[in-house]
Amino acid sequence: MVTRVGANTPIYCLSEGATLPTWVTSDRARRKALKADERLNRRVELLQGLEFDGGVSRRVKYSSDGSMLVVTGEYPPACKVYDLSQLGMKYERRLRAPCVDVWPLAPDLGKMVFLLDDRTLDFHAPYGTHHSLRVPSAGRRLLYDAERCGLMVASGQRPVAHRLDLDAGRFDRDLELESPSSCCHMPSSGVPLAAFGCEDGACRFVDLRCAATASTLNVGHDVTAVAFDGDGLRVACGTADAYVNVYDLRSSKPQLRKIHQNDLPVVDIRWHAYYVP
């Protein structure tokens, strides 16, 4: 990246600087070129076409291997899939209604499910829409349990989470949460536990083996974001009053408490791989 200084203000020129030669196609040649030239290691590559006509994007999700990206827009309702290795858009699809949430079901994003604001679940295959069905109540978030092949829809109108068995093709008994939920998350370590952040200021942990609440954590305010760490032993909860609390699952007292400086609700939480409490 080229940096210029004018009036004591740094200016970053994203369209200039070192670039990889066009003949570098293999991963081995790419790594060798990056090792030989320090400027290439400091370059910034832009993802081309990452925009919508209406300028509004609600959800951004990566594929499981991190090589693909799906982004949804509202005006008009659409989704765009990008190949990060090529830094360009792979394809674009129109949706029948604005998208509330999206969940990739395949590593290459060939299979995805969209939660639309008209209470519809749209299942997409590589050729387009495969199947659509209605949800009993308007949902806010999607959560997929790969081990049990179940899709959960956190309801924003009822104190439940709807469960859809994708193997049997039917709805199972709802998860009782005592309050409408704003967010949900599962640990990546295979622990059969799901966390639902609720409007009453509680984070409820559900044992997916018996579909019952295992524990309730009182956060103190409307929980708008929740995320487990890589081991599944710690959970971070973001609230509508801009606080983030980090808990050990064995204790109800937060290990760390941080306030967002702009006093806005916490939208999402991501853990660093090197986090040490």
Tab-separated table of C-alpha atoms in Angstrom:
chain	number	residue	atom	x	y	z
A	1	MET	CA	0.000	0.000	0.000
A	2	VAL	CA	1.292	3.439	-0.947
A	3	THR	CA	1.077	6.067	1.784
A	4	ARG	CA	1.215	9.793	1.226
A	5	VAL	CA	1.248	12.476	3.874
A	6	GLY	CA	-0.475	15.782	3.265
A	7	ALA	CA	-1.250	18.395	5.933
A	8	ASN	CA	-0.092	15.894	8.595
A	9	THR	CA	-2.777	13.437	7.473
A	10	PRO	CA	-1.839	10.014	6.028
A	11	ILE	CA	-3.537	9.140	2.735
A	12	TYR	CA	-3.687	5.485	1.675
A	13	CYS	CA	-3.838	4.841	-2.076
A	14	LEU	CA	-5.614	1.497	-2.394
A	15	SER	CA	-5.298	1.341	-6.174
A	16	GLU	CA	-1.504	1.656	-6.198
A	17	GLY	CA	1.378	-0.394	-4.874
A	18	ALA	CA	2.952	-3.772	-5.514
A	19	THR	CA	0.929	-6.527	-7.183
A	20	LEU	CA	1.616	-10.170	-7.876
A	21	PRO	CA	2.691	-11.019	-11.439
A	22	THR	CA	-0.046	-12.422	-13.665
A	23	TRP	CA	1.930	-15.632	-14.242
A	24	VAL	CA	1.831	-16.554	-10.530
A	25	THR	CA	-1.003	-19.080	-10.397
A	26	SER	CA	0.105	-21.879	-8.070
A	27	ASP	CA	0.112	-21.592	-4.285
A	28	ARG	CA	3.795	-22.524	-4.145
A	29	ALA	CA	4.799	-19.750	-6.554
A	30	ARG	CA	2.585	-17.310	-4.664
A	31	ARG	CA	4.240	-18.092	-1.339
A	32	LYS	CA	7.698	-17.809	-2.908
A	33	ALA	CA	6.886	-14.407	-4.398
A	34	LEU	CA	5.484	-13.144	-1.084
A	35	LYS	CA	8.604	-14.294	0.752
A	36	ALA	CA	10.956	-12.598	-1.700
A	37	ASP	CA	9.297	-9.166	-1.766
A	38	GLU	CA	8.356	-7.395	1.468
A	39	ARG	CA	6.109	-4.935	-0.383
A	40	LEU	CA	3.868	-7.773	-1.521
A	41	ASN	CA	3.340	-8.868	2.086
A	42	ARG	CA	2.050	-5.392	2.931
A	43	ARG	CA	-0.268	-5.024	-0.039
A	44	VAL	CA	-4.043	-4.593	0.197
A	45	GLU	CA	-6.280	-6.484	-2.223
A	46	LEU	CA	-9.844	-5.288	-2.750
A	47	LEU	CA	-12.818	-7.564	-3.351
A	48	GLN	CA	-14.345	-6.383	-6.609
A	49	GLY	CA	-18.090	-5.782	-6.915
A	50	LEU	CA	-18.867	-5.905	-3.188
A	51	GLU	CA	-21.798	-3.487	-3.351
A	52	PHE	CA	-25.568	-3.331	-3.769
A	53	ASP	CA	-27.699	-0.871	-5.690
A	54	GLY	CA	-29.625	0.167	-2.588
A	55	GLY	CA	-26.503	0.397	-0.472
A	56	VAL	CA	-27.927	-1.772	2.331
A	57	SER	CA	-26.419	-5.129	3.339
A	58	ARG	CA	-27.675	-7.064	6.327
A	59	ARG	CA	-25.741	-10.325	6.568
A	60	VAL	CA	-22.217	-11.407	5.664
A	61	LYS	CA	-21.214	-15.064	6.122
A	62	TYR	CA	-18.091	-17.056	5.264
A	63	SER	CA	-17.995	-20.635	4.075
A	64	SER	CA	-16.615	-23.232	6.492
A	65	ASP	CA	-13.178	-23.193	4.824
A	66	GLY	CA	-13.071	-19.385	4.555
A	67	SER	CA	-12.652	-19.367	0.769
A	68	MET	CA	-16.151	-18.137	-0.127
A	69	LEU	CA	-18.304	-15.236	1.039
A	70	VAL	CA	-22.063	-14.718	0.824
A	71	VAL	CA	-23.585	-11.249	1.286
A	72	THR	CA	-27.277	-10.344	1.309
A	73	GLY	CA	-28.801	-7.009	0.303
A	74	GLU	CA	-32.248	-5.485	0.722
A	75	TYR	CA	-32.879	-3.142	-2.222
A	76	PRO	CA	-33.577	-5.185	-4.260
A	77	PRO	CA	-33.586	-8.380	-2.131
A	78	ALA	CA	-30.622	-10.387	-3.392
A	79	CYS	CA	-27.589	-12.411	-2.384
A	80	LYS	CA	-24.117	-12.347	-3.898
A	81	VAL	CA	-21.487	-15.064	-3.569
A	82	TYR	CA	-17.803	-14.154	-3.887
A	83	ASP	CA	-14.748	-16.308	-4.492
A	84	LEU	CA	-12.047	-14.827	-2.260
A	85	SER	CA	-9.222	-16.568	-4.094
A	86	GLN	CA	-10.234	-14.732	-7.288
A	87	LEU	CA	-11.329	-11.515	-5.512
A	88	GLY	CA	-14.496	-11.383	-7.574
A	89	MET	CA	-18.193	-12.244	-7.594
A	90	LYS	CA	-19.120	-15.805	-8.530
A	91	TYR	CA	-22.866	-15.296	-8.988
A	92	GLU	CA	-25.859	-13.250	-7.848
A	93	ARG	CA	-29.422	-14.341	-7.085
A	94	ARG	CA	-32.622	-12.448	-6.415
A	95	LEU	CA	-34.731	-13.288	-3.363
A	96	ARG	CA	-38.482	-13.024	-3.019
A	97	ALA	CA	-38.252	-10.877	0.141
A	98	PRO	CA	-35.565	-9.116	2.224
A	99	CYS	CA	-33.262	-11.571	3.967
A	100	VAL	CA	-33.135	-11.629	7.771
A	101	ASP	CA	-30.414	-14.278	8.099
A	102	VAL	CA	-28.525	-16.802	5.982
A	103	TRP	CA	-26.753	-20.056	6.848
A	104	PRO	CA	-24.360	-21.945	4.527
A	105	LEU	CA	-25.053	-25.695	4.418
A	106	ALA	CA	-22.132	-26.677	2.154
A	107	PRO	CA	-18.432	-25.663	2.151
A	108	ASP	CA	-18.675	-24.276	-1.394
A	109	LEU	CA	-21.916	-22.382	-0.617
A	110	GLY	CA	-23.746	-24.559	-3.142
A	111	LYS	CA	-26.412	-25.225	-0.510
A	112	MET	CA	-27.732	-22.402	1.671
A	113	VAL	CA	-30.859	-21.549	3.612
A	114	PHE	CA	-32.280	-18.026	3.797
A	115	LEU	CA	-34.629	-16.735	6.484
A	116	LEU	CA	-36.818	-14.088	4.853
A	117	ASP	CA	-38.869	-11.423	6.586
A	118	ASP	CA	-42.138	-12.862	5.203
A	119	ARG	CA	-41.676	-15.911	7.540
A	120	THR	CA	-40.262	-18.052	4.745
A	121	LEU	CA	-37.317	-20.423	4.768
A	122	ASP	CA	-35.743	-20.603	1.290
A	123	PHE	CA	-33.460	-23.585	0.636
A	124	HIS	CA	-31.091	-22.996	-2.284
A	125	ALA	CA	-29.117	-25.497	-4.349
A	126	PRO	CA	-26.548	-24.773	-7.104
A	127	TYR	CA	-29.381	-24.463	-9.641
A	128	GLY	CA	-31.454	-22.022	-7.567
A	129	THR	CA	-34.362	-22.321	-5.129
A	130	HIS	CA	-34.912	-25.945	-4.129
A	131	HIS	CA	-37.718	-25.664	-1.575
A	132	SER	CA	-39.575	-23.056	0.481
A	133	LEU	CA	-41.658	-23.393	3.630
A	134	ARG	CA	-43.315	-21.150	6.177
A	135	VAL	CA	-42.110	-20.696	9.748
A	136	PRO	CA	-44.750	-20.640	12.541
A	137	SER	CA	-43.579	-17.163	13.651
A	138	ALA	CA	-41.232	-14.456	12.375
A	139	GLY	CA	-37.620	-15.396	13.073
A	140	ARG	CA	-34.503	-13.382	13.843
A	141	ARG	CA	-31.607	-15.842	13.643
A	142	LEU	CA	-30.720	-19.230	12.178
A	143	LEU	CA	-28.662	-21.936	13.870
A	144	TYR	CA	-27.702	-25.252	12.284
A	145	ASP	CA	-26.904	-28.400	14.271
A	146	ALA	CA	-24.887	-30.503	11.817
A	147	GLU	CA	-24.633	-33.555	14.097
A	148	ARG	CA	-28.409	-33.919	14.391
A	149	CYS	CA	-29.190	-32.361	10.981
A	150	GLY	CA	-31.478	-29.824	12.624
A	151	LEU	CA	-32.154	-26.187	11.810
A	152	MET	CA	-33.266	-23.831	14.592
A	153	VAL	CA	-35.052	-20.534	14.043
A	154	ALA	CA	-34.925	-18.098	16.956
A	155	SER	CA	-38.338	-16.440	17.100
A	156	GLY	CA	-38.701	-12.708	17.605
A	157	GLN	CA	-42.410	-12.905	18.485
A	158	ARG	CA	-42.643	-15.917	20.799
A	159	PRO	CA	-40.389	-17.134	23.633
A	160	VAL	CA	-39.390	-20.202	21.616
A	161	ALA	CA	-36.956	-21.451	18.989
A	162	HIS	CA	-38.538	-23.463	16.186
A	163	ARG	CA	-36.747	-26.695	15.284
A	164	LEU	CA	-36.792	-28.179	11.793
A	165	ASP	CA	-35.533	-31.727	11.249
A	166	LEU	CA	-33.961	-31.562	7.783
A	167	ASP	CA	-33.560	-35.347	7.612
A	168	ALA	CA	-37.214	-36.107	8.342
A	169	GLY	CA	-38.543	-32.916	6.737
A	170	ARG	CA	-40.769	-31.844	9.628
A	171	PHE	CA	-40.886	-29.452	12.576
A	172	ASP	CA	-40.030	-30.893	15.997
A	173	ARG	CA	-41.134	-29.637	19.389
A	174	ASP	CA	-40.113	-26.020	19.974
A	175	LEU	CA	-37.380	-25.064	22.413
A	176	GLU	CA	-38.902	-23.123	25.321
A	177	LEU	CA	-36.838	-19.993	26.116
A	178	GLU	CA	-39.208	-17.908	28.333
A	179	SER	CA	-38.415	-14.794	26.252
A	180	PRO	CA	-37.965	-13.897	22.561
A	181	SER	CA	-34.330	-14.284	21.511
A	182	SER	CA	-32.168	-11.875	19.538
A	183	CYS	CA	-29.136	-14.079	18.845
A	184	CYS	CA	-27.868	-17.643	19.109
A	185	HIS	CA	-24.616	-19.574	18.789
A	186	MET	CA	-23.122	-23.053	19.112
A	187	PRO	CA	-19.547	-24.026	20.070
A	188	SER	CA	-17.380	-25.417	17.269
A	189	SER	CA	-15.870	-28.089	19.522
A	190	GLY	CA	-18.837	-30.454	19.173
A	191	VAL	CA	-20.333	-29.746	22.593
A	192	PRO	CA	-24.109	-30.405	22.325
A	193	LEU	CA	-24.983	-26.959	23.663
A	194	ALA	CA	-26.675	-23.939	22.119
A	195	ALA	CA	-26.810	-20.443	23.601
A	196	PHE	CA	-29.738	-18.070	23.019
A	197	GLY	CA	-29.502	-14.409	23.988
A	198	CYS	CA	-32.930	-13.195	25.074
A	199	GLU	CA	-34.668	-9.858	25.465
A	200	ASP	CA	-35.136	-10.261	29.222
A	201	GLY	CA	-31.380	-9.988	29.795
A	202	ALA	CA	-30.695	-13.698	30.125
A	203	CYS	CA	-28.559	-16.053	28.055
A	204	ARG	CA	-30.144	-19.505	28.048
A	205	PHE	CA	-28.128	-22.636	27.327
A	206	VAL	CA	-30.019	-25.519	25.744
A	207	ASP	CA	-28.890	-29.163	25.803
A	208	LEU	CA	-29.565	-30.309	22.238
A	209	ARG	CA	-29.626	-33.983	23.214
A	210	CYS	CA	-32.826	-33.581	25.217
A	211	ALA	CA	-34.037	-30.212	23.847
A	212	ALA	CA	-34.268	-28.684	27.325
A	213	THR	CA	-32.752	-25.663	29.053
A	214	ALA	CA	-29.598	-26.712	30.899
A	215	SER	CA	-28.745	-23.375	32.537
A	216	THR	CA	-29.605	-19.672	32.546
A	217	LEU	CA	-27.053	-16.884	32.774
A	218	ASN	CA	-28.276	-13.481	33.951
A	219	VAL	CA	-26.402	-10.897	31.858
A	220	GLY	CA	-28.477	-7.938	33.029
A	221	HIS	CA	-29.676	-6.379	29.761
A	222	ASP	CA	-31.096	-7.330	26.374
A	223	VAL	CA	-28.535	-9.772	24.907
A	224	THR	CA	-27.917	-8.869	21.262
A	225	ALA	CA	-24.818	-11.012	20.507
A	226	VAL	CA	-23.372	-14.241	21.881
A	227	ALA	CA	-20.360	-16.349	20.867
A	228	PHE	CA	-18.444	-19.334	22.260
A	229	ASP	CA	-14.679	-19.549	22.075
A	230	GLY	CA	-12.894	-22.330	20.187
A	231	ASP	CA	-12.933	-24.738	23.149
A	232	GLY	CA	-16.566	-24.110	24.006
A	233	LEU	CA	-15.709	-23.382	27.652
A	234	ARG	CA	-16.114	-19.596	27.516
A	235	VAL	CA	-18.901	-17.469	26.159
A	236	ALA	CA	-19.038	-13.763	25.373
A	237	CYS	CA	-22.333	-11.874	25.583
A	238	GLY	CA	-22.960	-8.472	24.008
A	239	THR	CA	-25.844	-6.309	25.180
A	240	ALA	CA	-28.019	-3.523	23.832
A	241	ASP	CA	-26.347	-0.997	26.172
A	242	ALA	CA	-22.932	-1.585	24.518
A	243	TYR	CA	-21.399	-3.959	27.087
A	244	VAL	CA	-19.513	-7.194	26.350
A	245	ASN	CA	-19.133	-9.717	29.170
A	246	VAL	CA	-16.877	-12.779	28.992
A	247	TYR	CA	-17.903	-15.755	31.152
A	248	ASP	CA	-16.489	-19.113	32.047
A	249	LEU	CA	-19.299	-21.667	31.743
A	250	ARG	CA	-18.515	-22.861	35.260
A	251	SER	CA	-19.155	-19.450	36.819
A	252	SER	CA	-21.905	-16.821	36.653
A	253	LYS	CA	-19.470	-13.965	37.306
A	254	PRO	CA	-17.873	-12.328	34.257
A	255	GLN	CA	-14.131	-12.746	33.816
A	256	LEU	CA	-13.969	-9.601	31.697
A	257	ARG	CA	-16.314	-6.665	31.134
A	258	LYS	CA	-15.846	-4.154	28.329
A	259	ILE	CA	-17.996	-1.219	27.216
A	260	HIS	CA	-18.255	-0.063	23.614
A	261	GLN	CA	-17.247	3.580	23.296
A	262	ASN	CA	-20.053	4.551	20.889
A	263	ASP	CA	-22.824	3.266	23.230
A	264	LEU	CA	-24.494	1.335	20.408
A	265	PRO	CA	-25.851	-2.236	20.710
A	266	VAL	CA	-23.284	-4.962	20.112
A	267	VAL	CA	-24.063	-6.589	16.761
A	268	ASP	CA	-21.538	-9.421	16.583
A	269	ILE	CA	-18.668	-10.956	18.561
A	270	ARG	CA	-15.611	-12.804	17.230
A	271	TRP	CA	-12.914	-14.526	19.276
A	272	HIS	CA	-9.190	-14.253	18.598
A	273	ALA	CA	-7.412	-17.583	18.344
A	274	TYR	CA	-4.698	-16.448	20.742
A	275	TYR	CA	-7.071	-15.222	23.484
A	276	VAL	CA	-5.780	-15.960	27.017
A	277	PRO	CA	-7.944	-14.913	30.013
